[in-house]
């Protein structure tokens, strides 16, 4: 783990996710792992003077979605937002000030928009809950609830939810992270087994509750067989079997830890 994640201070889950993927490629030599999360996006800009359009293609491993600040007169968040609508707004047109057009040589307020050209097998959506107010020189968090559907359509691809990361706290500099997830192989099935992961404590959940999520993980329909254990199957033929055995052992271990945690709590109450 690099020094920036060893300070004892609050860290960002999205930044760590990027670091983790980079480590899989750099140190574990699993470059094909990125293909699972890699999507292609095209950023378009049209000059408002000569109407010349320029396009730049780039990769993305996480789709950042902006959240509007919806507050009443008392500063409390009002209403729940819809994830599908927020994703649609990601591709909406916006004004780009002081844009320099290489064709006509003018600077103007031009139009910018983005389109997703290739969707990834695993779609990671990060909700931009944290912000910095330059005028007040202060940071904050948008705590608006977001309705997360079981499935969502993105650029012609259908995805099913199978995991989320929650941030508990008022700012990015303090708080606590937990995760809620089922196995990705269950995402497209009729029944999912959901668990809440809170440090070493793992508890089953009767249903998913993701309205306050910070990061969301979706599996693409038609890619049910794709998972991390498929990445090096050509090198490790028994990876599927080993992966499932490891997953089963991990669940048993975490449930055992949880029972020990509950037993210690009960003992402390008796004392």
C-alpha atoms as one frame of an Amber mdcrd trajectory, in Angstrom:
protein
   0.000   0.000   0.000   1.507   3.385  -1.008   2.321   6.077   1.587  -0.676
   8.226   0.659  -2.980   5.462   1.930  -1.051   4.956   5.190  -1.514   8.375
   6.773  -4.275   7.370   9.170  -6.481  10.048   7.602  -9.734   9.547   5.741
  -9.109   8.309   2.189 -11.295   8.242  -0.905 -12.747   4.899  -2.041 -12.802
   5.976  -5.677  -9.107   6.880  -5.608  -8.259   3.560  -3.959 -10.248   1.692
  -6.613  -8.090   3.311  -9.319  -4.931   2.457  -7.362  -6.050  -1.164  -6.907
  -6.682  -1.671 -10.628  -3.318  -0.126 -11.431  -1.608  -2.494  -8.966  -3.238
  -5.515 -10.605  -1.606  -4.497 -13.867   1.741  -3.239 -12.569   2.624  -5.792
  -9.893   0.343  -8.753 -10.625   0.771  -8.598 -14.420  -2.990  -8.921 -14.908
  -3.264  -6.387 -17.719  -6.336  -8.111 -19.153  -8.162  -7.342 -15.893  -8.618
  -3.781 -17.105 -10.651  -5.028 -20.066 -13.419  -5.991 -17.649 -13.762  -2.395
 -16.427 -12.655  -0.511 -19.553 -15.137   1.542 -21.546 -14.639   4.046 -24.357
 -15.955   7.581 -24.301 -15.928  10.320 -26.944 -15.800  13.959 -25.884 -17.183
  16.390 -28.478 -16.789  20.171 -28.674 -18.462  22.406 -31.280 -17.268  25.945
 -31.910 -20.091  28.496 -31.696 -18.421  30.715 -34.317 -17.545  28.399 -37.236
 -19.494  25.339 -35.982 -16.482  23.081 -36.448 -16.661  20.006 -34.205 -13.704
  18.218 -32.646 -13.807  14.758 -31.075 -11.426  13.116 -28.648 -11.690   9.437
 -27.745 -10.577   8.219 -24.341 -10.894   5.239 -21.986 -12.785   5.240 -18.707
 -12.844   2.753 -15.841 -15.362   4.646 -13.743 -18.290   6.822 -14.776 -18.473
   9.968 -12.599 -22.060  11.213 -12.300 -22.817  14.668 -10.908 -25.424  15.197
  -8.209 -27.457  18.412  -8.032 -27.647  20.044  -4.634 -31.311  19.870  -3.660
 -31.869  21.652  -0.367 -34.772  23.372   1.311 -34.595  26.656   3.229 -33.184
  24.832   6.258 -30.362  23.216   4.280 -31.920  19.755   4.360 -31.841  17.581
   1.237 -35.223  17.238  -0.459 -36.504  14.299  -2.512 -34.747  11.272  -3.960
 -32.926  11.400  -7.284 -33.220   8.826 -10.054 -30.000   7.137 -11.161 -31.160
   6.623 -14.762 -31.848  10.334 -15.106 -28.460  11.226 -13.644 -26.678   8.929
 -16.106 -28.581  10.518 -19.002 -27.428  13.947 -17.843 -23.835  12.714 -18.108
 -24.166  12.926 -21.906 -26.115  16.195 -21.907 -24.757  19.300 -23.590 -22.986
  21.927 -21.500 -21.327  25.254 -22.174 -17.550  25.430 -22.360 -16.286  28.941
 -21.770 -13.221  30.482 -23.433 -12.807  27.572 -25.851 -10.120  28.131 -28.506
 -11.033  26.812 -31.957  -8.003  25.711 -33.974  -9.903  26.096 -37.259 -11.119
  29.695 -37.020  -8.734  30.877 -34.283 -11.454  32.418 -32.120 -12.293  32.042
 -28.452 -15.924  31.613 -27.556 -18.421  29.874 -25.325 -18.851  26.604 -27.176
 -20.903  23.444 -26.721 -19.490  20.287 -25.174 -21.047  16.837 -24.820 -19.947
  13.234 -24.297 -21.044   9.896 -25.759 -20.194   6.399 -24.555 -18.937   4.414
 -27.533 -18.098   1.105 -25.833 -19.600  -0.084 -22.575 -17.526  -2.191 -20.146
 -18.418  -5.621 -18.786 -18.394  -4.221 -15.254 -19.715  -0.676 -15.015 -18.560
   1.363 -12.020 -20.564   4.528 -11.368 -19.293   7.020  -8.815 -21.753   9.609
  -7.527 -19.995  12.943  -7.100 -21.131  13.556  -3.531 -18.135  15.602  -2.449
 -17.502  19.186  -3.490 -15.278  22.141  -2.706 -16.704  25.640  -2.424 -13.893
  27.945  -3.583 -15.789  31.052  -2.510 -16.250  29.840   1.051 -13.057  27.763
   0.969 -14.862  24.826   2.480 -15.749  21.289   1.431 -18.991  19.426   1.844
 -21.013  16.385   0.932 -24.262  16.036  -1.002 -26.300  13.528   1.011 -29.192
  13.278  -1.456 -30.765   9.833  -1.740 -30.538   8.189  -5.155 -33.008   5.561
  -6.338 -30.922   2.659  -7.667 -32.896   0.297  -9.927 -32.218  -3.416 -10.231
 -31.262  -2.866 -13.870 -30.218   0.151 -15.903 -29.648   0.799 -19.608 -26.485
   2.636 -20.645 -25.777   3.301 -24.334 -27.726   0.256 -25.495 -26.355  -2.133
 -22.848 -28.361  -3.507 -19.945 -26.738  -3.759 -16.524 -27.771  -5.329 -13.215
 -26.646  -4.024  -9.832 -24.524  -6.276  -7.623 -22.592  -4.001  -5.275 -22.174
  -0.593  -3.705 -19.825   1.361  -1.444 -21.284   3.742   1.122 -19.591   6.667
   2.826 -20.847   7.490   6.321 -19.865  11.012   7.300 -20.417  14.676   6.460
 -17.235  15.431   4.458 -14.557  13.599   2.483 -12.050  14.212   5.299 -13.954
  12.172   7.888 -16.295   9.226   8.046 -16.369   5.499   7.443 -16.804   3.235
   4.406 -18.966   0.112   4.227 -19.958  -2.078   1.296 -23.115  -3.934   0.292
 -22.875  -6.662  -2.332 -23.956  -9.980  -3.724 -21.752 -12.163  -5.914 -21.514
 -10.841  -9.482 -22.647 -14.224 -10.831 -25.989 -13.706  -9.022 -26.623 -10.269
 -10.532 -28.600 -11.643 -13.483 -30.355 -14.424 -11.588 -33.781 -14.526  -9.971
 -32.351 -14.456  -6.438 -29.435 -12.629  -4.876 -27.798 -13.115  -1.478 -26.835
  -9.688  -0.196 -24.252  -8.985   2.505 -23.101  -5.875   4.327 -19.335  -5.551
   4.829 -18.334  -3.318   7.746 -14.606  -3.787   8.394 -14.282  -7.386   9.612
 -18.018  -7.717  10.349 -20.147  -9.311   7.620 -23.903  -9.558   8.018 -26.534
 -10.968   5.630 -29.120  -8.486   4.364 -32.709  -9.338   3.531 -32.704  -6.784
   0.705 -30.399  -4.262  -0.934 -30.543  -0.704   0.416 -28.359   1.464  -1.786
 -29.990   4.914  -1.840 -27.093   6.539   0.007 -24.350   4.864  -2.047 -21.160
   6.597  -3.154 -20.026   4.003  -5.724 -22.159   1.478  -7.605 -21.107  -1.706
  -9.413 -23.124  -3.173 -12.306 -22.661  -6.329 -14.392 -23.532  -6.216 -18.099
 -26.326  -8.479 -19.295 -24.909 -11.086 -21.679 -21.573 -11.098 -19.839 -22.669
 -13.384 -17.014 -19.695 -15.709 -17.495 -17.184 -12.871 -17.249 -15.575 -12.477
 -13.883 -12.141 -11.896 -12.430 -11.387 -15.615 -12.347 -11.726 -15.738 -16.158
  -8.834 -13.328 -16.674  -6.035 -15.916 -16.602  -7.994 -19.106 -17.230  -5.601
 -19.974 -20.048  -2.748 -19.993 -17.526  -4.661 -21.409 -14.546  -7.159 -23.951
 -15.947  -8.692 -24.674 -12.546  -9.193 -20.976 -11.727 -12.999 -21.270 -11.760
 -13.045 -24.089  -9.218 -10.357 -22.467  -7.056 -12.150 -19.126  -7.157 -15.445
 -20.637  -6.012 -13.705 -22.574  -3.209 -11.949 -19.406  -2.099 -15.181 -17.422
  -2.182 -16.951 -20.061  -0.075 -14.101 -20.121   2.454 -14.093 -16.318   2.658
 -17.826 -16.170   3.369 -17.501 -18.832   6.093 -14.526 -17.006   7.615 -16.258
 -13.609   7.643 -19.441 -15.068   9.159 -17.297 -16.721  11.814 -15.648 -13.389
  12.592 -19.067 -11.809  12.830 -20.283 -14.430  15.316 -17.175 -13.762  17.424
 -17.871 -10.033  17.274 -21.461 -10.543  18.451 -20.281 -12.855  21.246 -17.814
 -10.233  22.496 -20.584  -7.624  22.456 -22.852  -9.907  24.502 -20.042 -10.545
  27.017 -19.389  -6.826  27.421 -23.085  -6.213  28.151 -23.025  -8.877  30.872
 -20.035  -7.196  32.533
